[in-house]
mmCIF file with all atom_site columns, C-alpha atoms in Angstrom:
data_model
loop_
_atom_site.group_PDB
_atom_site.id
_atom_site.type_symbol
_atom_site.label_atom_id
_atom_site.label_alt_id
_atom_site.label_comp_id
_atom_site.label_asym_id
_atom_site.label_entity_id
_atom_site.label_seq_id
_atom_site.pdbx_PDB_ins_code
_atom_site.Cartn_x
_atom_site.Cartn_y
_atom_site.Cartn_z
_atom_site.occupancy
_atom_site.B_iso_or_equiv
_atom_site.pdbx_formal_charge
_atom_site.auth_seq_id
_atom_site.auth_comp_id
_atom_site.auth_asym_id
_atom_site.auth_atom_id
_atom_site.pdbx_PDB_model_num
ATOM 1   C CA . MET A 1 1   ? 0.000   0.000  0.000   1.00 42.00 ? 1   MET A CA 1
ATOM 2   C CA . ILE A 1 2   ? 1.236   3.489  -0.828  1.00 49.00 ? 2   ILE A CA 1
ATOM 3   C CA . GLN A 1 3   ? 2.731   5.475  2.007   1.00 51.00 ? 3   GLN A CA 1
ATOM 4   C CA . PRO A 1 4   ? 1.470   9.046  1.559   1.00 54.00 ? 4   PRO A CA 1
ATOM 5   C CA . PHE A 1 5   ? 3.685   12.051 1.959   1.00 54.00 ? 5   PHE A CA 1
ATOM 6   C CA . GLN A 1 6   ? 4.136   13.103 5.556   1.00 53.00 ? 6   GLN A CA 1
ATOM 7   C CA . ASP A 1 7   ? 4.106   16.723 6.716   1.00 52.00 ? 7   ASP A CA 1
ATOM 8   C CA . PRO A 1 8   ? 3.727   18.939 3.591   1.00 47.00 ? 8   PRO A CA 1
ATOM 9   C CA . GLU A 1 9   ? 6.244   21.375 5.088   1.00 50.00 ? 9   GLU A CA 1
ATOM 10  C CA . ASP A 1 10  ? 8.848   18.612 5.337   1.00 46.00 ? 10  ASP A CA 1
ATOM 11  C CA . GLN A 1 11  ? 9.111   17.413 1.741   1.00 46.00 ? 11  GLN A CA 1
ATOM 12  C CA . LEU A 1 12  ? 12.724  18.094 0.912   1.00 49.00 ? 12  LEU A CA 1
ATOM 13  C CA . PRO A 1 13  ? 14.560  14.868 0.036   1.00 45.00 ? 13  PRO A CA 1
ATOM 14  C CA . GLY A 1 14  ? 16.843  13.792 2.842   1.00 49.00 ? 14  GLY A CA 1
ATOM 15  C CA . SER A 1 15  ? 14.569  15.112 5.541   1.00 54.00 ? 15  SER A CA 1
ATOM 16  C CA . ASN A 1 16  ? 12.059  12.275 5.760   1.00 76.00 ? 16  ASN A CA 1
ATOM 17  C CA . GLU A 1 17  ? 12.545  8.679  4.579   1.00 78.00 ? 17  GLU A CA 1
ATOM 18  C CA . THR A 1 18  ? 8.823   8.175  3.949   1.00 79.00 ? 18  THR A CA 1
ATOM 19  C CA . ASN A 1 19  ? 8.749   11.229 1.683   1.00 81.00 ? 19  ASN A CA 1
ATOM 20  C CA . ILE A 1 20  ? 11.790  10.019 -0.233  1.00 84.00 ? 20  ILE A CA 1
ATOM 21  C CA . VAL A 1 21  ? 10.217  6.612  -0.841  1.00 87.00 ? 21  VAL A CA 1
ATOM 22  C CA . ALA A 1 22  ? 6.898   8.176  -1.919  1.00 87.00 ? 22  ALA A CA 1
ATOM 23  C CA . PHE A 1 23  ? 8.712   10.633 -4.194  1.00 89.00 ? 23  PHE A CA 1
ATOM 24  C CA . ALA A 1 24  ? 10.748  7.845  -5.822  1.00 91.00 ? 24  ALA A CA 1
ATOM 25  C CA . ARG A 1 25  ? 7.645   5.686  -6.291  1.00 92.00 ? 25  ARG A CA 1
ATOM 26  C CA . ILE A 1 26  ? 5.869   8.513  -8.115  1.00 94.00 ? 26  ILE A CA 1
ATOM 27  C CA . CYS A 1 27  ? 8.937   9.256  -10.253 1.00 94.00 ? 27  CYS A CA 1
ATOM 28  C CA . LYS A 1 28  ? 9.064   5.601  -11.254 1.00 95.00 ? 28  LYS A CA 1
ATOM 29  C CA . ALA A 1 29  ? 5.335   5.570  -12.040 1.00 96.00 ? 29  ALA A CA 1
ATOM 30  C CA . LEU A 1 30  ? 5.779   8.608  -14.288 1.00 96.00 ? 30  LEU A CA 1
ATOM 31  C CA . GLY A 1 31  ? 8.756   6.970  -16.002 1.00 96.00 ? 31  GLY A CA 1
ATOM 32  C CA . HIS A 1 32  ? 6.698   5.599  -18.888 1.00 96.00 ? 32  HIS A CA 1
ATOM 33  C CA . PRO A 1 33  ? 5.174   7.785  -21.641 1.00 96.00 ? 33  PRO A CA 1
ATOM 34  C CA . ALA A 1 34  ? 1.851   5.911  -21.541 1.00 95.00 ? 34  ALA A CA 1
ATOM 35  C CA . ARG A 1 35  ? 1.442   6.620  -17.837 1.00 96.00 ? 35  ARG A CA 1
ATOM 36  C CA . VAL A 1 36  ? 2.283   10.296 -18.337 1.00 95.00 ? 36  VAL A CA 1
ATOM 37  C CA . ARG A 1 37  ? -0.372  10.418 -21.088 1.00 94.00 ? 37  ARG A CA 1
ATOM 38  C CA . ILE A 1 38  ? -2.922  8.853  -18.736 1.00 94.00 ? 38  ILE A CA 1
ATOM 39  C CA . VAL A 1 39  ? -2.168  11.438 -16.028 1.00 93.00 ? 39  VAL A CA 1
ATOM 40  C CA . GLU A 1 40  ? -2.335  14.276 -18.587 1.00 92.00 ? 40  GLU A CA 1
ATOM 41  C CA . HIS A 1 41  ? -5.653  12.992 -19.893 1.00 92.00 ? 41  HIS A CA 1
ATOM 42  C CA . LEU A 1 42  ? -7.175  12.678 -16.428 1.00 91.00 ? 42  LEU A CA 1
ATOM 43  C CA . ARG A 1 43  ? -5.942  16.181 -15.575 1.00 90.00 ? 43  ARG A CA 1
ATOM 44  C CA . SER A 1 44  ? -7.414  17.653 -18.762 1.00 89.00 ? 44  SER A CA 1
ATOM 45  C CA . MET A 1 45  ? -10.799 16.021 -18.118 1.00 83.00 ? 45  MET A CA 1
ATOM 46  C CA . ASP A 1 46  ? -10.943 17.338 -14.536 1.00 72.00 ? 46  ASP A CA 1
ATOM 47  C CA . GLN A 1 47  ? -13.335 14.525 -13.662 1.00 78.00 ? 47  GLN A CA 1
ATOM 48  C CA . CYS A 1 48  ? -13.406 10.787 -13.189 1.00 80.00 ? 48  CYS A CA 1
ATOM 49  C CA . ILE A 1 49  ? -13.256 8.673  -16.324 1.00 81.00 ? 49  ILE A CA 1
ATOM 50  C CA . CYS A 1 50  ? -14.950 5.311  -16.611 1.00 78.00 ? 50  CYS A CA 1
ATOM 51  C CA . GLY A 1 51  ? -13.641 2.909  -19.223 1.00 72.00 ? 51  GLY A CA 1
ATOM 52  C CA . LYS A 1 52  ? -12.473 5.425  -21.848 1.00 80.00 ? 52  LYS A CA 1
ATOM 53  C CA . ILE A 1 53  ? -8.787  5.466  -21.003 1.00 85.00 ? 53  ILE A CA 1
ATOM 54  C CA . VAL A 1 54  ? -8.049  2.567  -23.327 1.00 86.00 ? 54  VAL A CA 1
ATOM 55  C CA . ASP A 1 55  ? -9.467  4.652  -26.210 1.00 86.00 ? 55  ASP A CA 1
ATOM 56  C CA . ILE A 1 56  ? -6.780  7.353  -25.839 1.00 85.00 ? 56  ILE A CA 1
ATOM 57  C CA . LEU A 1 57  ? -3.801  4.993  -26.060 1.00 88.00 ? 57  LEU A CA 1
ATOM 58  C CA . PRO A 1 58  ? -2.721  2.684  -28.879 1.00 89.00 ? 58  PRO A CA 1
ATOM 59  C CA . LEU A 1 59  ? -2.325  -0.149 -26.367 1.00 91.00 ? 59  LEU A CA 1
ATOM 60  C CA . ALA A 1 60  ? -4.193  -3.315 -25.483 1.00 90.00 ? 60  ALA A CA 1
ATOM 61  C CA . GLN A 1 61  ? -6.685  -3.208 -22.617 1.00 88.00 ? 61  GLN A CA 1
ATOM 62  C CA . SER A 1 62  ? -4.460  -5.471 -20.515 1.00 91.00 ? 62  SER A CA 1
ATOM 63  C CA . THR A 1 63  ? -1.464  -3.151 -20.993 1.00 93.00 ? 63  THR A CA 1
ATOM 64  C CA . VAL A 1 64  ? -3.518  -0.084 -20.080 1.00 92.00 ? 64  VAL A CA 1
ATOM 65  C CA . SER A 1 65  ? -4.745  -1.931 -16.984 1.00 90.00 ? 65  SER A CA 1
ATOM 66  C CA . GLN A 1 66  ? -1.146  -2.580 -15.916 1.00 94.00 ? 66  GLN A CA 1
ATOM 67  C CA . HIS A 1 67  ? -0.279  1.102  -16.357 1.00 95.00 ? 67  HIS A CA 1
ATOM 68  C CA . LEU A 1 68  ? -3.348  2.121  -14.334 1.00 94.00 ? 68  LEU A CA 1
ATOM 69  C CA . LYS A 1 69  ? -2.349  -0.304 -11.583 1.00 94.00 ? 69  LYS A CA 1
ATOM 70  C CA . CYS A 1 70  ? 1.144   1.236  -11.446 1.00 95.00 ? 70  CYS A CA 1
ATOM 71  C CA . LEU A 1 71  ? -0.289  4.771  -11.185 1.00 96.00 ? 71  LEU A CA 1
ATOM 72  C CA . LYS A 1 72  ? -2.752  3.655  -8.526  1.00 94.00 ? 72  LYS A CA 1
ATOM 73  C CA . ASN A 1 73  ? -0.035  1.904  -6.499  1.00 93.00 ? 73  ASN A CA 1
ATOM 74  C CA . ALA A 1 74  ? 1.996   5.125  -6.580  1.00 94.00 ? 74  ALA A CA 1
ATOM 75  C CA . GLY A 1 75  ? -1.007  7.039  -5.252  1.00 94.00 ? 75  GLY A CA 1
ATOM 76  C CA . LEU A 1 76  ? -1.344  9.258  -8.325  1.00 95.00 ? 76  LEU A CA 1
ATOM 77  C CA . ILE A 1 77  ? -4.805  8.029  -9.250  1.00 94.00 ? 77  ILE A CA 1
ATOM 78  C CA . GLN A 1 78  ? -7.774  6.560  -7.453  1.00 92.00 ? 78  GLN A CA 1
ATOM 79  C CA . GLY A 1 79  ? -10.049 3.893  -8.869  1.00 86.00 ? 79  GLY A CA 1
ATOM 80  C CA . ASN A 1 80  ? -13.649 3.346  -7.838  1.00 85.00 ? 80  ASN A CA 1
ATOM 81  C CA . VAL A 1 81  ? -15.621 0.349  -9.054  1.00 84.00 ? 81  VAL A CA 1
ATOM 82  C CA . GLU A 1 82  ? -18.953 1.337  -10.577 1.00 80.00 ? 82  GLU A CA 1
ATOM 83  C CA . GLY A 1 83  ? -20.816 -1.670 -11.868 1.00 82.00 ? 83  GLY A CA 1
ATOM 84  C CA . PRO A 1 84  ? -18.779 -3.612 -14.423 1.00 83.00 ? 84  PRO A CA 1
ATOM 85  C CA . ARG A 1 85  ? -16.092 -0.934 -14.794 1.00 82.00 ? 85  ARG A CA 1
ATOM 86  C CA . THR A 1 86  ? -13.694 1.129  -12.750 1.00 84.00 ? 86  THR A CA 1
ATOM 87  C CA . CYS A 1 87  ? -13.736 4.926  -12.795 1.00 88.00 ? 87  CYS A CA 1
ATOM 88  C CA . TYR A 1 88  ? -10.364 6.643  -12.395 1.00 91.00 ? 88  TYR A CA 1
ATOM 89  C CA . CYS A 1 89  ? -9.601  10.096 -10.994 1.00 92.00 ? 89  CYS A CA 1
ATOM 90  C CA . LEU A 1 90  ? -6.393  11.955 -10.265 1.00 94.00 ? 90  LEU A CA 1
ATOM 91  C CA . ASN A 1 91  ? -5.379  12.102 -6.632  1.00 94.00 ? 91  ASN A CA 1
ATOM 92  C CA . LYS A 1 92  ? -4.868  15.857 -6.707  1.00 91.00 ? 92  LYS A CA 1
ATOM 93  C CA . GLU A 1 93  ? -3.511  15.996 -3.165  1.00 93.00 ? 93  GLU A CA 1
ATOM 94  C CA . VAL A 1 94  ? -0.663  13.578 -3.916  1.00 92.00 ? 94  VAL A CA 1
ATOM 95  C CA . LEU A 1 95  ? 0.018   15.259 -7.266  1.00 92.00 ? 95  LEU A CA 1
ATOM 96  C CA . GLU A 1 96  ? 0.265   18.662 -5.565  1.00 92.00 ? 96  GLU A CA 1
ATOM 97  C CA . GLN A 1 97  ? 2.586   17.306 -2.865  1.00 90.00 ? 97  GLN A CA 1
ATOM 98  C CA . PHE A 1 98  ? 4.751   15.777 -5.593  1.00 91.00 ? 98  PHE A CA 1
ATOM 99  C CA . ARG A 1 99  ? 4.827   19.103 -7.473  1.00 91.00 ? 99  ARG A CA 1
ATOM 100 C CA . GLN A 1 100 ? 5.884   20.927 -4.303  1.00 88.00 ? 100 GLN A CA 1
ATOM 101 C CA . MET A 1 101 ? 8.670   18.440 -3.742  1.00 87.00 ? 101 MET A CA 1
ATOM 102 C CA . VAL A 1 102 ? 9.903   18.873 -7.322  1.00 89.00 ? 102 VAL A CA 1
ATOM 103 C CA . ASP A 1 103 ? 9.825   22.652 -6.829  1.00 88.00 ? 103 ASP A CA 1
ATOM 104 C CA . LYS A 1 104 ? 12.065  22.294 -3.768  1.00 82.00 ? 104 LYS A CA 1
ATOM 105 C CA . LEU A 1 105 ? 14.578  20.340 -5.852  1.00 80.00 ? 105 LEU A CA 1
ATOM 106 C CA . THR A 1 106 ? 14.927  23.089 -8.449  1.00 74.00 ? 106 THR A CA 1
ATOM 107 C CA . LEU A 1 107 ? 17.420  25.865 -8.029  1.00 59.00 ? 107 LEU A CA 1
#
């Protein structure tokens, strides 16, 4: 299970082991172009998407499912089962914490 970021004020790498692990997990999850496209698409929709993610990528359903699982395990997205399908949304809180951590790494 994903360990969320700890205190938002304490997100500089080296200051909190949990934050470093969470940061690295998200970096790894964003290390594939298909997963970045999924995050971009969810961000642009600004709502949950049910079953249409496979339509935006030239990939098989099983491959898209693996990418979604990776993003979910990193805490970047949330999936809610609605009937026969799962609806996915960005976890905006985790994404914002990640952005703040990246900002602290820049000079």
